[in-house]
Amino acid sequence: MFTGIVAEQGSVVSLSPNTDGDGAVLVVTAPAAGAALEPGGSIAVNGVCLTATRIEDGTISMDVMGETLARTTTGDLQAGQNVNLERCVPAAGRLDGHVVQGHVDGVVTLLERESLGSWDRLRFAVPARLARYIAEKGSIAVDGVSLTVTAVSPADAGEHWFEVGLIPTTLAETGLGALEPGGRVNLEVDVLAKYAERLLAFTRSPQ
């Protein structure tokens, strides 16, 4: 489990497709996270939970399945690109963000951003299948960053969107500070909303 509090920004060394054409090996620099990580440990890369397979000279290698490449922005990563990194939270650690699983629900696009002095407003397009789980003042993970939703589109909107505000720390210490309109990011909605919907579906169905 993660909290959406980015520990550091790493840099992509390489993303090499496997010889069988299914999946790839991702290598990133992670001086801080790599020092405390062992092979088999979990790390979130732009909000995607991956397993470290090799740690060497400040870099972490991870196997990425074809399913992950297809459903997240991981397959778009290029050498030299910065990525948000977070180690899994220890059982006795603080939950400074919110409950984040590292299981991406979809990829969304930045529609617009506006600088409002010391902070920025970002609006993302979101498909209807995910918009139902997003509520104003609720929590959401964007590229692995725990954020509070500041505004949402009406439930009957033809095209759905949500907005978040980025404080100076988030702008400076995560990749969202450099994200431009048209950029794609990984989105994980609040897992509690998904469980609530599932429970209600069983409550309403005949037994």
Short mmCIF file of C-alpha atoms in Angstrom, two decimals:
data_model
loop_
_atom_site.label_atom_id
_atom_site.label_comp_id
_atom_site.label_asym_id
_atom_site.label_seq_id
_atom_site.Cartn_x
_atom_site.Cartn_y
_atom_site.Cartn_z
CA MET A 1 0.00 0.00 0.00
CA PHE A 2 1.09 3.56 -0.72
CA THR A 3 -0.03 7.00 0.43
CA GLY A 4 0.52 9.14 -2.64
CA ILE A 5 3.32 11.13 -0.99
CA VAL A 6 6.15 11.19 -3.54
CA ALA A 7 9.52 10.45 -1.94
CA GLU A 8 11.70 11.55 -4.82
CA GLN A 9 11.83 11.99 -8.56
CA GLY A 10 13.87 9.41 -10.39
CA SER A 11 14.99 9.40 -14.01
CA VAL A 12 14.34 6.71 -16.60
CA VAL A 13 17.52 4.98 -17.69
CA SER A 14 15.84 2.61 -20.13
CA LEU A 15 12.66 0.76 -21.03
CA SER A 16 13.67 -2.37 -22.91
CA PRO A 17 11.06 -4.67 -24.50
CA ASN A 18 11.41 -8.36 -23.69
CA THR A 19 12.61 -10.62 -26.48
CA ASP A 20 9.27 -12.45 -26.54
CA GLY A 21 7.47 -9.17 -27.26
CA ASP A 22 5.36 -9.30 -24.07
CA GLY A 23 6.42 -6.89 -21.35
CA ALA A 24 9.59 -4.94 -20.75
CA VAL A 25 12.30 -4.14 -18.21
CA LEU A 26 12.22 -0.64 -16.75
CA VAL A 27 15.35 0.82 -15.17
CA VAL A 28 15.23 4.09 -13.22
CA THR A 29 17.64 6.04 -11.05
CA ALA A 30 16.52 6.18 -7.43
CA PRO A 31 19.36 7.19 -5.09
CA ALA A 32 17.18 7.46 -1.97
CA ALA A 33 14.54 4.81 -2.62
CA GLY A 34 17.08 2.34 -3.98
CA ALA A 35 19.23 2.57 -0.88
CA ALA A 36 16.42 1.22 1.32
CA LEU A 37 14.93 -1.23 -1.17
CA GLU A 38 15.69 -4.92 -1.61
CA PRO A 39 14.89 -7.20 -4.57
CA GLY A 40 11.25 -8.25 -4.31
CA GLY A 41 10.24 -4.97 -2.67
CA SER A 42 7.45 -2.79 -4.03
CA ILE A 43 7.84 0.71 -5.44
CA ALA A 44 5.34 2.98 -7.17
CA VAL A 45 6.54 4.57 -10.41
CA ASN A 46 4.17 7.35 -11.51
CA GLY A 47 1.53 5.61 -9.41
CA VAL A 48 2.11 2.12 -10.83
CA CYS A 49 3.03 -0.54 -8.27
CA LEU A 50 6.06 -2.48 -9.54
CA THR A 51 8.43 -5.04 -8.03
CA ALA A 52 12.15 -4.39 -7.86
CA THR A 53 14.15 -7.18 -9.46
CA ARG A 54 17.62 -5.65 -9.22
CA ILE A 55 19.16 -2.74 -7.31
CA GLU A 56 22.60 -1.61 -8.38
CA ASP A 57 24.59 1.65 -8.36
CA GLY A 58 21.62 3.82 -7.48
CA THR A 59 19.31 2.27 -10.07
CA ILE A 60 16.30 -0.03 -9.76
CA SER A 61 15.27 -2.57 -12.41
CA MET A 62 11.65 -3.74 -12.63
CA ASP A 63 9.78 -6.18 -14.84
CA VAL A 64 6.69 -4.66 -16.46
CA MET A 65 3.95 -6.93 -17.83
CA GLY A 66 2.29 -6.27 -21.17
CA GLU A 67 -0.97 -5.62 -19.32
CA THR A 68 0.68 -2.80 -17.38
CA LEU A 69 2.22 -1.31 -20.51
CA ALA A 70 -1.19 -1.29 -22.19
CA ARG A 71 -3.19 0.16 -19.29
CA THR A 72 -0.80 2.83 -17.96
CA THR A 73 1.59 5.47 -19.31
CA THR A 74 4.57 3.25 -18.45
CA GLY A 75 4.90 2.17 -22.07
CA ASP A 76 5.35 5.82 -23.10
CA LEU A 77 8.38 6.42 -20.85
CA GLN A 78 11.56 7.65 -22.51
CA ALA A 79 15.17 7.67 -21.32
CA GLY A 80 15.88 10.81 -19.30
CA GLN A 81 12.25 11.36 -18.34
CA ASN A 82 11.55 12.08 -14.68
CA VAL A 83 9.16 9.82 -12.76
CA ASN A 84 7.48 10.07 -9.35
CA LEU A 85 8.70 7.41 -6.90
CA GLU A 86 7.25 6.17 -3.61
CA ARG A 87 8.17 3.21 -1.44
CA CYS A 88 5.32 1.20 0.09
CA VAL A 89 4.25 2.52 3.49
CA PRO A 90 5.43 0.53 6.56
CA ALA A 91 2.72 -0.89 8.80
CA ALA A 92 3.57 1.58 11.55
CA GLY A 93 4.04 4.53 9.20
CA ARG A 94 1.93 7.68 8.92
CA LEU A 95 -0.83 7.83 6.32
CA ASP A 96 -0.04 11.39 5.23
CA GLY A 97 -1.91 11.12 1.92
CA HIS A 98 -4.67 8.57 1.39
CA VAL A 99 -4.92 4.84 0.71
CA VAL A 100 -3.29 4.24 -2.69
CA GLN A 101 -2.90 0.73 -4.07
CA GLY A 102 -0.74 1.45 -7.11
CA HIS A 103 -3.44 -0.15 -9.29
CA VAL A 104 -4.13 2.32 -12.08
CA ASP A 105 -7.79 2.64 -13.09
CA GLY A 106 -7.14 4.53 -16.31
CA VAL A 107 -5.09 7.08 -18.20
CA VAL A 108 -6.46 10.64 -18.40
CA THR A 109 -5.42 13.79 -20.26
CA LEU A 110 -4.72 17.28 -18.95
CA LEU A 111 -7.20 19.67 -20.55
CA GLU A 112 -5.95 22.95 -19.14
CA ARG A 113 -3.82 24.47 -16.41
CA GLU A 114 -3.89 27.94 -14.92
CA SER A 115 -1.33 29.64 -12.71
CA LEU A 116 -2.99 31.37 -9.76
CA GLY A 117 -0.01 32.95 -8.11
CA SER A 118 1.67 30.46 -5.82
CA TRP A 119 -0.44 27.51 -6.96
CA ASP A 120 -1.81 26.02 -10.19
CA ARG A 121 -5.27 24.77 -11.14
CA LEU A 122 -5.33 21.68 -13.37
CA ARG A 123 -8.37 20.26 -15.16
CA PHE A 124 -8.32 16.68 -16.46
CA ALA A 125 -10.71 14.91 -18.82
CA VAL A 126 -12.05 11.69 -17.34
CA PRO A 127 -14.25 8.92 -18.83
CA ALA A 128 -17.74 8.47 -17.41
CA ARG A 129 -16.84 5.03 -16.06
CA LEU A 130 -14.37 6.70 -13.66
CA ALA A 131 -16.10 10.05 -13.13
CA ARG A 132 -18.68 8.32 -10.94
CA TYR A 133 -16.00 7.61 -8.33
CA ILE A 134 -14.66 11.18 -8.15
CA ALA A 135 -16.21 13.59 -5.66
CA GLU A 136 -15.46 17.20 -4.78
CA LYS A 137 -13.15 17.32 -1.73
CA GLY A 138 -12.45 13.62 -2.19
CA SER A 139 -9.02 12.04 -2.69
CA ILE A 140 -7.45 10.97 -5.96
CA ALA A 141 -4.00 9.82 -7.11
CA VAL A 142 -2.62 11.44 -10.27
CA ASP A 143 0.66 9.89 -11.45
CA GLY A 144 0.98 8.57 -7.91
CA VAL A 145 0.48 11.97 -6.25
CA SER A 146 -2.23 12.15 -3.59
CA LEU A 147 -4.42 15.16 -4.33
CA THR A 148 -7.72 16.64 -3.19
CA VAL A 149 -10.38 17.12 -5.85
CA THR A 150 -11.43 20.77 -5.94
CA ALA A 151 -14.18 20.61 -8.58
CA VAL A 152 -16.01 18.05 -10.72
CA SER A 153 -18.27 18.11 -13.77
CA PRO A 154 -22.04 17.66 -13.25
CA ALA A 155 -23.23 14.04 -13.19
CA ASP A 156 -25.19 14.61 -16.40
CA ALA A 157 -22.33 16.29 -18.27
CA GLY A 158 -21.67 15.19 -21.82
CA GLU A 159 -17.92 15.26 -21.19
CA HIS A 160 -16.59 14.68 -17.70
CA TRP A 161 -13.69 16.38 -15.96
CA PHE A 162 -12.23 17.04 -12.52
CA GLU A 163 -9.92 19.69 -11.13
CA VAL A 164 -7.11 19.71 -8.58
CA GLY A 165 -4.93 22.44 -7.12
CA LEU A 166 -1.16 22.08 -6.86
CA ILE A 167 0.70 23.84 -4.06
CA PRO A 168 4.32 25.01 -4.54
CA THR A 169 5.77 21.85 -2.96
CA THR A 170 3.84 19.60 -5.37
CA LEU A 171 4.83 21.79 -8.32
CA ALA A 172 8.50 21.60 -7.37
CA GLU A 173 8.83 18.01 -6.20
CA THR A 174 6.65 16.00 -8.62
CA GLY A 175 6.37 15.64 -12.37
CA LEU A 176 3.00 17.40 -12.33
CA GLY A 177 4.81 20.73 -12.14
CA ALA A 178 5.98 20.34 -15.75
CA LEU A 179 2.87 18.63 -17.16
CA GLU A 180 1.46 20.47 -20.18
CA PRO A 181 -2.06 20.37 -21.67
CA GLY A 182 -2.42 17.22 -23.73
CA GLY A 183 -0.13 15.30 -21.37
CA ARG A 184 -1.31 11.88 -20.19
CA VAL A 185 -1.17 10.69 -16.58
CA ASN A 186 -2.09 7.61 -14.58
CA LEU A 187 -5.24 7.89 -12.49
CA GLU A 188 -6.27 5.87 -9.45
CA VAL A 189 -9.64 6.70 -7.93
CA ASP A 190 -10.45 6.22 -4.25
CA VAL A 191 -10.65 2.48 -3.58
CA LEU A 192 -13.31 3.07 -0.91
CA ALA A 193 -15.70 4.37 -3.59
CA LYS A 194 -15.19 1.23 -5.67
CA TYR A 195 -15.88 -1.05 -2.71
CA ALA A 196 -18.98 0.95 -1.80
CA GLU A 197 -20.36 0.54 -5.31
CA ARG A 198 -19.66 -3.19 -5.27
CA LEU A 199 -21.39 -3.65 -1.91
CA LEU A 200 -24.44 -1.69 -3.07
CA ALA A 201 -24.66 -3.84 -6.22
CA PHE A 202 -25.02 -6.96 -4.07
CA THR A 203 -27.48 -5.25 -1.72
CA ARG A 204 -29.76 -4.34 -4.60
CA SER A 205 -29.59 -7.68 -6.39
CA PRO A 206 -32.02 -10.50 -5.44
CA GLN A 207 -30.49 -13.20 -3.25
#
